[in-house]
Tab-separated table of C-alpha atoms and ligand atoms in Angstrom:
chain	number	residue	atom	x	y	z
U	19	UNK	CA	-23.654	-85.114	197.951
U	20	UNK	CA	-23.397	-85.922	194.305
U	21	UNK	CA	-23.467	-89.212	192.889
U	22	UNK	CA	-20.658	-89.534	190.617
U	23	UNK	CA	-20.015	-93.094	188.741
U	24	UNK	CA	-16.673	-94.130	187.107
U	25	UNK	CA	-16.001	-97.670	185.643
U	26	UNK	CA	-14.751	-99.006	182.563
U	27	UNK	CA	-12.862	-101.978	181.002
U	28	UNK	CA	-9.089	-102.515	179.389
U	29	UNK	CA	-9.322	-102.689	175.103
U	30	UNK	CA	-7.718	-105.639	174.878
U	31	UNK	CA	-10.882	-107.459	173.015
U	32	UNK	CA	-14.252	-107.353	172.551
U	33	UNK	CA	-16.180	-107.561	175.702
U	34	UNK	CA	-17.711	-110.600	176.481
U	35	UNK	CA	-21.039	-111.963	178.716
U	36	UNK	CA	-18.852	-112.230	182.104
U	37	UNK	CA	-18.588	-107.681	181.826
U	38	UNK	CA	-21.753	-107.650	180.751
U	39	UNK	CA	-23.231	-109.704	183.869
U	40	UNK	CA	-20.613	-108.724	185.937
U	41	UNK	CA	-20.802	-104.407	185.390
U	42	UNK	CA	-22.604	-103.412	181.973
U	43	UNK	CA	-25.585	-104.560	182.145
U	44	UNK	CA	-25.790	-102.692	185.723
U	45	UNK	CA	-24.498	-99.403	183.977
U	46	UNK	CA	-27.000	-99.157	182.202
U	47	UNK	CA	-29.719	-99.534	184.545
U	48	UNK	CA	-27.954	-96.893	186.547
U	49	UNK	CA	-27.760	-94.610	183.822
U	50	UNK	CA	-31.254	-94.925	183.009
U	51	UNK	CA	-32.200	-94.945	187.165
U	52	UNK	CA	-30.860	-90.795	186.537
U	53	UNK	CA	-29.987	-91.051	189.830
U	54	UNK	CA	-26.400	-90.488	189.150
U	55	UNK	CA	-25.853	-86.614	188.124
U	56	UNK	CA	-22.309	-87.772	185.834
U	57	UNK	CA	-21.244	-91.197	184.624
U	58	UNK	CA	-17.767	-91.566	183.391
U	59	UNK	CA	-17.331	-94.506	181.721
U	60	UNK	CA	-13.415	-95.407	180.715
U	61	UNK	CA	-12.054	-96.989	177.729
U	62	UNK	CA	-8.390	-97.707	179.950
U	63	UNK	CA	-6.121	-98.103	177.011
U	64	UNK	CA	-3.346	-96.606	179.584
U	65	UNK	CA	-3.926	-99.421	181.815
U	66	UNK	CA	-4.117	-102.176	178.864
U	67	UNK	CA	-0.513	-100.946	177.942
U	68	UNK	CA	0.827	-102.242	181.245
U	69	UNK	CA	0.993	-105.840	180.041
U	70	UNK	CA	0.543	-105.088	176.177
U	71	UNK	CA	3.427	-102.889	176.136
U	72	UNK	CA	5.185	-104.878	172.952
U	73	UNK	CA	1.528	-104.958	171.237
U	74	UNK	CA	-0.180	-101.294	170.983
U	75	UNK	CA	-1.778	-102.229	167.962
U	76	UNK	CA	-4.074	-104.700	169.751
U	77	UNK	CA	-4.778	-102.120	172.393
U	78	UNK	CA	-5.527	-99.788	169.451
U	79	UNK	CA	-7.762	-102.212	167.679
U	80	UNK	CA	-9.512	-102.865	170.838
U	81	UNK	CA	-10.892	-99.527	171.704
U	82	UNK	CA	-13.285	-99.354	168.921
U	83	UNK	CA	-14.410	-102.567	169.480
U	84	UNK	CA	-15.200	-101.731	173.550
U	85	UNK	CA	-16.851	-98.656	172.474
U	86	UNK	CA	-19.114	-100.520	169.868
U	87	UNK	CA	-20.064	-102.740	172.376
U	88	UNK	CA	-20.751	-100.233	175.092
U	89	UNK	CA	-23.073	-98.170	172.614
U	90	UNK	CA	-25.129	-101.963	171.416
U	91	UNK	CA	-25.839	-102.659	175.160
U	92	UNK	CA	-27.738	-99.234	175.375
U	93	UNK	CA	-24.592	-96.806	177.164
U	94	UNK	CA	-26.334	-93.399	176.387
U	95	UNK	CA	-23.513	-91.035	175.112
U	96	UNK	CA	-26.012	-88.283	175.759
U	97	UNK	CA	-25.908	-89.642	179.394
U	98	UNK	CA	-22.922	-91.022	180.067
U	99	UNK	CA	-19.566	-89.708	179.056
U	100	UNK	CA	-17.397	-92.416	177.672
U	101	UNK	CA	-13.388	-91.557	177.652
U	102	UNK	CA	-10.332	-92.767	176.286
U	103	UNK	CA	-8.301	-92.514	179.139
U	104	UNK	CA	-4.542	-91.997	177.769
U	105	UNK	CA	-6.400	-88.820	176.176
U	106	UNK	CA	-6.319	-87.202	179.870
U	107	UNK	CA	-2.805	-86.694	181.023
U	108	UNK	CA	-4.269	-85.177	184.413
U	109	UNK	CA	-4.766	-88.934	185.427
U	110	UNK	CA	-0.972	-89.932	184.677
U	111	UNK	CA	-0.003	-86.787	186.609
U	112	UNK	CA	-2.318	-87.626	189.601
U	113	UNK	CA	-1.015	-91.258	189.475
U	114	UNK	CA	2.723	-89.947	189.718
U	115	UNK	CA	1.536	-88.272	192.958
U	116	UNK	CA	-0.500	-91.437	194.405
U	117	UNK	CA	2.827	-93.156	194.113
U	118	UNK	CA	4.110	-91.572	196.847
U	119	UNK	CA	1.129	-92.691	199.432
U	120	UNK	CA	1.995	-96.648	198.622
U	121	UNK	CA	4.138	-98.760	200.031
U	122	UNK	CA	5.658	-101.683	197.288
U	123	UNK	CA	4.955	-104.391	199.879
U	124	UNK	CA	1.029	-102.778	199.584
U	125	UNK	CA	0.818	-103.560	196.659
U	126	UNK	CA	2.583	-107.046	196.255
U	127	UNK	CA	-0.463	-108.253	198.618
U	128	UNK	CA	-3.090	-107.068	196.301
U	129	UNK	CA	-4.560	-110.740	195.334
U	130	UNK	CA	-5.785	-109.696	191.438
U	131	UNK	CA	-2.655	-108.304	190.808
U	132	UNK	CA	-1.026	-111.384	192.252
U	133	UNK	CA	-3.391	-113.529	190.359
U	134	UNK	CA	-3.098	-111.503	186.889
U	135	UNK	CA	1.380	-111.868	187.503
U	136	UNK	CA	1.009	-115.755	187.458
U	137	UNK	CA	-1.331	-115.628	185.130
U	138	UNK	CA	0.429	-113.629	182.524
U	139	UNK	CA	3.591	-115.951	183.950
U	140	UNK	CA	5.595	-112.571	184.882
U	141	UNK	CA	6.861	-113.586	188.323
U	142	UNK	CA	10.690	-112.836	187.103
U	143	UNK	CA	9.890	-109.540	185.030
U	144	UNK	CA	6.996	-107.633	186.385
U	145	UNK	CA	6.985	-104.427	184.563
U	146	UNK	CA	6.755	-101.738	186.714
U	147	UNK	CA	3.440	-99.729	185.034
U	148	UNK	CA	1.875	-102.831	185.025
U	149	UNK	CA	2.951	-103.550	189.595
U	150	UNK	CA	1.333	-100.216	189.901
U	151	UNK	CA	-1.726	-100.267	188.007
U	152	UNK	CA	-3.984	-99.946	190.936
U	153	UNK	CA	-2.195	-96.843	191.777
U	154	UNK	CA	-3.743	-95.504	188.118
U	155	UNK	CA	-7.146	-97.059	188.950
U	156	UNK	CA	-6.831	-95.000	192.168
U	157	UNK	CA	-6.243	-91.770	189.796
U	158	UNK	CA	-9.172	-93.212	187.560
U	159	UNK	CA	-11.405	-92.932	190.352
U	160	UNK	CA	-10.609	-90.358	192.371
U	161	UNK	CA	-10.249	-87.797	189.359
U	162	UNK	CA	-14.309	-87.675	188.716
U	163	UNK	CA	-14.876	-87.857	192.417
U	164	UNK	CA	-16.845	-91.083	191.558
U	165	UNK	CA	-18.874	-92.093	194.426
U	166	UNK	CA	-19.651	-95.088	193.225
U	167	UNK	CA	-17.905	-97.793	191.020
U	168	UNK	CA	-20.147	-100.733	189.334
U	169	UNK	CA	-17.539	-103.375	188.579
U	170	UNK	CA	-16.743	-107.082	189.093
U	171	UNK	CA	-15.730	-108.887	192.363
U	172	UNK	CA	-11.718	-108.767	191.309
U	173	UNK	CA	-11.940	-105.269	191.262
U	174	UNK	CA	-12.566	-105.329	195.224
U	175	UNK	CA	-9.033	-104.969	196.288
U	176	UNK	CA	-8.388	-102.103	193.543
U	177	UNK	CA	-11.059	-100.403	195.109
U	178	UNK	CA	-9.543	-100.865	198.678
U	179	UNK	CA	-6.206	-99.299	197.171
U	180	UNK	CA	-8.413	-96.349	196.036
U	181	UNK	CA	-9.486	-96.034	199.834
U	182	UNK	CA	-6.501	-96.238	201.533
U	183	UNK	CA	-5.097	-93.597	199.268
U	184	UNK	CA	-7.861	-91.006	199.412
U	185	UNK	CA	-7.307	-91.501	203.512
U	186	UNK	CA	-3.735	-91.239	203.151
U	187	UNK	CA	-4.356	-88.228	200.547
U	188	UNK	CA	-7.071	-86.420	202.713
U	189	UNK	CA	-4.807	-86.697	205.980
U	190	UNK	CA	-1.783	-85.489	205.119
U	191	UNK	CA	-2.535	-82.715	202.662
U	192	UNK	CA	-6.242	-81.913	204.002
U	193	UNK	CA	-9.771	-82.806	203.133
U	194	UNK	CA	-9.611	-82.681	198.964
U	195	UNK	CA	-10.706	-86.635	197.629
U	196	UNK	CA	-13.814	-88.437	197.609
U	197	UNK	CA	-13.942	-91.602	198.621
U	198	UNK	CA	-15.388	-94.151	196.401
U	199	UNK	CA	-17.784	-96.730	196.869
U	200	UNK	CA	-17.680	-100.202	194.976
U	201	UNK	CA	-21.337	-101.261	193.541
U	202	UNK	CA	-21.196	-105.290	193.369
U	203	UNK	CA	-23.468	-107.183	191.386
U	204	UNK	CA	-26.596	-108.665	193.594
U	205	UNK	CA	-26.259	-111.724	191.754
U	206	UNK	CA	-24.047	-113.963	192.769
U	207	UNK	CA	-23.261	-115.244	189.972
U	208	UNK	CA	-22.506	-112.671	188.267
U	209	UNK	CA	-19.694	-111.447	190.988
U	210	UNK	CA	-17.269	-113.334	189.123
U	211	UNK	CA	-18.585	-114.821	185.986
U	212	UNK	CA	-16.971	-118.702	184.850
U	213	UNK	CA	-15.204	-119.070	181.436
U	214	UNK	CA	-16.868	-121.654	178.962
U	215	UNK	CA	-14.194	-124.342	179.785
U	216	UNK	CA	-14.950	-123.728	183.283
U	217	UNK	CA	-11.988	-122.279	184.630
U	218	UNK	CA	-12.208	-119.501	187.424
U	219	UNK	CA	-12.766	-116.124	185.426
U	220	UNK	CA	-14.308	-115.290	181.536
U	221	UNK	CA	-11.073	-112.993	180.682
U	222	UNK	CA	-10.436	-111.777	177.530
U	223	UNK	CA	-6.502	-112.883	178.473
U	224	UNK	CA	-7.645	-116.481	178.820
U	225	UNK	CA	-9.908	-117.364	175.620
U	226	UNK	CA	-12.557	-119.114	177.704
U	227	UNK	CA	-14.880	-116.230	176.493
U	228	UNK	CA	-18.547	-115.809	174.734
U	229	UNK	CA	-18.492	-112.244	173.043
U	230	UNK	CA	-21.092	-109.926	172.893
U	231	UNK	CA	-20.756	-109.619	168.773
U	232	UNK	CA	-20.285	-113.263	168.669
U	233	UNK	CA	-22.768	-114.525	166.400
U	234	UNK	CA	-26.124	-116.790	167.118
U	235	UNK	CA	-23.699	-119.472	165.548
U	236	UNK	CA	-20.722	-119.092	167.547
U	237	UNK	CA	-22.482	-118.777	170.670
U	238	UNK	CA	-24.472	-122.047	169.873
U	239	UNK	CA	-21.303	-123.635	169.537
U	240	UNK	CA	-19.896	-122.496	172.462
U	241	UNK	CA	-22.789	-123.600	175.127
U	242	UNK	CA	-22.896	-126.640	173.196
U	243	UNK	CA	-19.114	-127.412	173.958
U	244	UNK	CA	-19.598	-126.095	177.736
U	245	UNK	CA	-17.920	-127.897	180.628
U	246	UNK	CA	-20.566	-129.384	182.642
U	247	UNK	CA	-20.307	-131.995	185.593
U	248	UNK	CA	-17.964	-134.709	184.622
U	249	UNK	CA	-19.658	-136.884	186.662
U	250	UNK	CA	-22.707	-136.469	184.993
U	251	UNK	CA	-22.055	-139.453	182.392
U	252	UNK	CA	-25.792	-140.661	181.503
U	253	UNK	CA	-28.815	-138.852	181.936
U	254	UNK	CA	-30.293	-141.314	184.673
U	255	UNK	CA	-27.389	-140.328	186.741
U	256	UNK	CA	-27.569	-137.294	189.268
U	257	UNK	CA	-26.178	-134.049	188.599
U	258	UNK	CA	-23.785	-131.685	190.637
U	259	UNK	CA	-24.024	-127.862	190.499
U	260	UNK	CA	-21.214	-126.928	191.923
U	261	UNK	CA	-18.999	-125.772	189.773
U	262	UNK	CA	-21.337	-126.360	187.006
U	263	UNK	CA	-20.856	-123.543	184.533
U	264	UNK	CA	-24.268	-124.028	182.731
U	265	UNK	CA	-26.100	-123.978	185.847
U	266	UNK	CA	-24.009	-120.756	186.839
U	267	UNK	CA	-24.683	-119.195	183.319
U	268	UNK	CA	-28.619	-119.696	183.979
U	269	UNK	CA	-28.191	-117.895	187.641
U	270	UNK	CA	-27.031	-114.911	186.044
U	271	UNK	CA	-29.260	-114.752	182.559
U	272	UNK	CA	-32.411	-116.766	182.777
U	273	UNK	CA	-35.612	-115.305	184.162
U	274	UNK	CA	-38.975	-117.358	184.930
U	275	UNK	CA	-40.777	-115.915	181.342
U	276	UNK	CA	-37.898	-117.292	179.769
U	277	UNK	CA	-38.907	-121.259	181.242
U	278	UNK	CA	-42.590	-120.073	179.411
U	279	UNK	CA	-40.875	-119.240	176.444
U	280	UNK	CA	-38.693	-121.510	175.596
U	281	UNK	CA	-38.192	-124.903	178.454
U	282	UNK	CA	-42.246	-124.991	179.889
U	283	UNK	CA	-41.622	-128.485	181.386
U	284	UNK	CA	-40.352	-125.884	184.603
U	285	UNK	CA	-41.705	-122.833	186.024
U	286	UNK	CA	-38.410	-121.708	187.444
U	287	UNK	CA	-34.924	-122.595	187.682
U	288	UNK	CA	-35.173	-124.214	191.194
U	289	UNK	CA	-37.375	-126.631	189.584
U	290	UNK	CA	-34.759	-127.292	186.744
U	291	UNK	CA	-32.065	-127.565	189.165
U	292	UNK	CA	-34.060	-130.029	191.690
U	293	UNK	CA	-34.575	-132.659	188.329
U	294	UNK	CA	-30.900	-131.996	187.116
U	295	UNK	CA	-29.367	-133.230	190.713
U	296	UNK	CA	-32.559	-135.969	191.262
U	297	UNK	CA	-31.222	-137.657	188.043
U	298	UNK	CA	-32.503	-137.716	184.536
U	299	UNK	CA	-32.452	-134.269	183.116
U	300	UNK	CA	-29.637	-134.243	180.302
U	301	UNK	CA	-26.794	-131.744	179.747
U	302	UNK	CA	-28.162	-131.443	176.246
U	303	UNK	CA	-31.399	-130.045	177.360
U	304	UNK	CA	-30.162	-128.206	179.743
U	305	UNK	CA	-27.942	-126.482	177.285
U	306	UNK	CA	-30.666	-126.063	174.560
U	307	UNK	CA	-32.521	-123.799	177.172
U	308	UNK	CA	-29.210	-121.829	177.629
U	309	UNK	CA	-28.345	-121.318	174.520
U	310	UNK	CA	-32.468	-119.876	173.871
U	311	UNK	CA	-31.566	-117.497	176.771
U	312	UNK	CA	-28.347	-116.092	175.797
U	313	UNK	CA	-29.732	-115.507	171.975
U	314	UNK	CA	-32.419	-113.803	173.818
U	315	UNK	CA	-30.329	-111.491	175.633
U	316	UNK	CA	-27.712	-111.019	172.807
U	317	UNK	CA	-30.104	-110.642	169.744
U	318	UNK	CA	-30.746	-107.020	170.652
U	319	UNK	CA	-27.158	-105.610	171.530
U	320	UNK	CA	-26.055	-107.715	168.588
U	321	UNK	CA	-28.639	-105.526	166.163
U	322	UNK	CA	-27.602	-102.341	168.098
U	323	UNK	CA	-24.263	-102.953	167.173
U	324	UNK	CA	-25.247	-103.757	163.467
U	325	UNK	CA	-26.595	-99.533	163.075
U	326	UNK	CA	-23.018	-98.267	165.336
U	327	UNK	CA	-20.621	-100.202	162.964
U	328	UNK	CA	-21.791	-98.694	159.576
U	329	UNK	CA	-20.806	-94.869	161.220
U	330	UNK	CA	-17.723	-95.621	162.750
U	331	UNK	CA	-16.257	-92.300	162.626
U	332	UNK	CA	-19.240	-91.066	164.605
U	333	UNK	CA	-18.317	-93.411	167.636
U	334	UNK	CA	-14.758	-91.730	167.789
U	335	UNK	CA	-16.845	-88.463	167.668
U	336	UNK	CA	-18.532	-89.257	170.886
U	337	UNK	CA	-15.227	-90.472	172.109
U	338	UNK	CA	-13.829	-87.395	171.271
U	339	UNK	CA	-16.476	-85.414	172.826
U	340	UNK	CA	-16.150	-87.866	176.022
U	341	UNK	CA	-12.811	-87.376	176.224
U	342	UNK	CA	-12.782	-83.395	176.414
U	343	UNK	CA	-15.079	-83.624	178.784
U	344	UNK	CA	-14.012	-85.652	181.169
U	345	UNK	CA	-10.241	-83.702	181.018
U	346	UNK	CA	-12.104	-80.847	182.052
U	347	UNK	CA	-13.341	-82.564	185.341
U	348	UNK	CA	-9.779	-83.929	185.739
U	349	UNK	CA	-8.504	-80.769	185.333
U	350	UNK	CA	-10.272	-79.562	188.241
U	351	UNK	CA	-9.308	-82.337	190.549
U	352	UNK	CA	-5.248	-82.094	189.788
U	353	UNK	CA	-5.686	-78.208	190.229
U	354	UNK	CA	-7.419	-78.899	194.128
U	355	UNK	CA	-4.739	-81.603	194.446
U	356	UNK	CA	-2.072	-79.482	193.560
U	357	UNK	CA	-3.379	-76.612	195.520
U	358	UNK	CA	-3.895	-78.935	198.328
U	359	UNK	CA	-0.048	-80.200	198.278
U	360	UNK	CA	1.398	-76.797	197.677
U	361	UNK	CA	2.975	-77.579	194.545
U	362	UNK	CA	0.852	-74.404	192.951
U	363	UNK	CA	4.141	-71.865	193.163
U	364	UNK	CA	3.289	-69.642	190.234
U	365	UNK	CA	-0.535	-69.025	191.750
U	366	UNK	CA	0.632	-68.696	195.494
U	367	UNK	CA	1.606	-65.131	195.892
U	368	UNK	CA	1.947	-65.207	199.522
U	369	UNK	CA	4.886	-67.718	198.884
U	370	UNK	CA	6.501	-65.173	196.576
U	371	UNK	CA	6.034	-62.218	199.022
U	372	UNK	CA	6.872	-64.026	201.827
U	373	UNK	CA	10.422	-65.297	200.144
U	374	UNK	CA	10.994	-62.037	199.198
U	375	UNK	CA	10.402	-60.272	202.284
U	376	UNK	CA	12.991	-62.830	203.817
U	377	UNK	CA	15.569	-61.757	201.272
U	378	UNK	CA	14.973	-58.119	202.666
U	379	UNK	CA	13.719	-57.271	198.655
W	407	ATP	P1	-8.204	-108.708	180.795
W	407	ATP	O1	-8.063	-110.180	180.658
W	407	ATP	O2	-7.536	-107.911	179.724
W	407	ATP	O3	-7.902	-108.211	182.193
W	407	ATP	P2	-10.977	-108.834	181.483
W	407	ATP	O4	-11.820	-109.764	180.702
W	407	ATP	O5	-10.532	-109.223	182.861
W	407	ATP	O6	-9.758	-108.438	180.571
W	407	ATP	P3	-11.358	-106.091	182.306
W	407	ATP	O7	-11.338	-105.038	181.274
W	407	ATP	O8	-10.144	-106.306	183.151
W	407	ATP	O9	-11.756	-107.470	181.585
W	407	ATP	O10	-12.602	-105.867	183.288
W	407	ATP	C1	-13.610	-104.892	183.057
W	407	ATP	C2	-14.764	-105.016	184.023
W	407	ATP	O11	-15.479	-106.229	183.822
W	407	ATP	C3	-14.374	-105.026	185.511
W	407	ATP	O12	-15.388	-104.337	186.210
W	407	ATP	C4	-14.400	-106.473	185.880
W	407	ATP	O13	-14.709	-106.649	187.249
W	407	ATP	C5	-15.552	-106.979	185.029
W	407	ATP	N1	-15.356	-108.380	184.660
W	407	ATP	C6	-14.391	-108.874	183.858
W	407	ATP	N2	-14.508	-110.203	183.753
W	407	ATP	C7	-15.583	-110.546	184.509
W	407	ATP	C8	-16.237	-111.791	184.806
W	407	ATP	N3	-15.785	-112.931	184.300
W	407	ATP	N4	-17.332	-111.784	185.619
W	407	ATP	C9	-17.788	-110.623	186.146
W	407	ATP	N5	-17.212	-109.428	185.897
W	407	ATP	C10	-16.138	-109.385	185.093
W	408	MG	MG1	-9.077	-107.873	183.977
């Protein structure tokens, strides 16, 4: 069978280290891998909407910025075809469908959802696009036939959703959707990457964030201000991991050249990590060494970025491009949906002879 990828990210800001760990940074080794015959990557303006309903202009702002950022960290547009999706009506139309296989009380136990409501402090006033977004992921997916789906550990229950409803789909109307599979991060830190301040989840929604564009200055700033372990009061004293967002950033960026480089006292992290909980290794070191390993990895996507920003109106060319192509796949699927539910009365003309026959015409 084909391998088919489909992922993306909401343009409500720039993306930040947590996407780049947690699905980027995989997309583009999958790209490259050219194991994957298409890759649909999603700008989901549609789905940023749901909860910016009373702010389009940020959502409108945003999608340049995503798409600068996807193009810096090496997303091939001669590989991968990058979409806007409210430029594809097919997917609204699928998701108007999908509605119909979903119970509400299915999706009030979806946990992100659940998490995003109290987040976003809309227990009272849910609005309703915004309740039924994984029903539109579902579409997302299903309308490339992506076999696969790189993303983030909070996307695990959308993707579950997207399961149920190709099942429900393919069992009532006959074998038409593929069923996706979701591509984790091996990393474990990287499943679910911290904020700065330490809280659960980097999120754009939640300003806890280190940017892709930020700049060597503002990302010096903000591993210098990181939460550590507030335990850890003097250097003498030992140091706790858990929870330790320094320690978590390291798991997910720093490699053993980088200890050469730029922190020889250790060959390895382990090593690091050993001193740091025996007692007298200092946050400030410790964050020195993470701040030389995130310039490391950001230096080049920043410079990428640099050469994309002077021709912006190239970007929305390859968005545009994107965009047609992928509503051409789309296409496709609503057509074998359609087909597949019978709602194709114009095409069927056994339907029309049939009805006709029984009106004695
Ligand atoms: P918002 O706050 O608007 O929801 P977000 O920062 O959560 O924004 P999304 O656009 O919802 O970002 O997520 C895009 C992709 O990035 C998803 O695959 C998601 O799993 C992944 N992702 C987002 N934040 C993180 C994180 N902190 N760690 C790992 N992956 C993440
Ligand atoms: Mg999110």
């Amino acid at each position: 069978m084909e391998k088919i990828i489909l992922t993306g990210d909401r343009p409500t800001g720039k993306l930040h280290i947590g996407h780049y760990v947690g699905s980027l940074r995989r997309r583009v080794e999958l790209q490259n891998s050219g194991e994957y015959s298409k890759i649909f990557i999603m700008i989901a303006d549609a789905q940023a909407l749901t909860d910016n309903a009373e702010n389009p202009e940020k959502v409108r702002q945003n999608i340049i910025e995503v798409a600068l950022d996807y193009l810096s960290c090496g997303i091939d547009p001669e590989k991968s075809t990058i979409l806007i999706q409210s430029q594809i009506p097919e997917l609204t139309e699928l998701t108007f469908y999908y509605m119909n296989l979903v119970t509400v009380s299915r999706l009030q136990r979806n946990p992100t959802v659940k998490a995003e409501i109290q987040m976003r402090n809309f227990e009272a006033s849910i609005p309703v696009g915004f309740f039924t977004y994984p029903i539109s992921q579902a579409a997302d997916i299903t309308a490339f036939k992506a076999t696969t789906v790189p993303v983030g550990e909070d996307q695990m229950p959308m993707l579950e959703q997207t399961k149920e409803i190709v099942h429900k789909f393919n069992s009532v109307y006959g074998e038409t959707l593929v069923e996706p599979n979701i591509l984790l991060p091996d990393n474990k830190a990287c499943l679910r990457l911290p904020g700065t301040d330490g809280t659960a989840k980097m999120s754009k929604s939640l300003g806890n964030c280190i940017f892709l564009s930020d700049t060597e200055d503002d990302v010096k700033k903000a591993v210098m201000s990181m939460y550590t372990d507030p335990l850890h009061l003097q250097v003498s004293d030992p140091g706790h991991l858990e929870g330790n967002t320094v320690f978590t950033y390291l798991d997910a960026f720093a490699n053993d050249d980088m200890f050469a480089e730029y922190c020889p006292d250790y060959k390895k992290l382990d090593e690091m990590k050993e001193h740091y909980q025996r007692g007298g290794l200092g946050d400030v070191k410790v964050k020195k060494f993470l701040n030389c390993v995130l310039q490391e990895t950001l230096a080049p996507i920043r410079a990428e970025r640099v050469k994309w920003e002077k021709d912006i109106p190239a970007v929305y060319e390859i968005l545009k491009k994107g965009s047609e192509e992928a509503e051409k796949v789309a296409s496709k699927t609503l057509d074998d949906v359609k087909d597949a539910m019978k709602i194709n009365y114009f095409e069927d003309n056994a339907l029309i002879k049939e009805q006709a026959e029984r009106y004695g015409a």
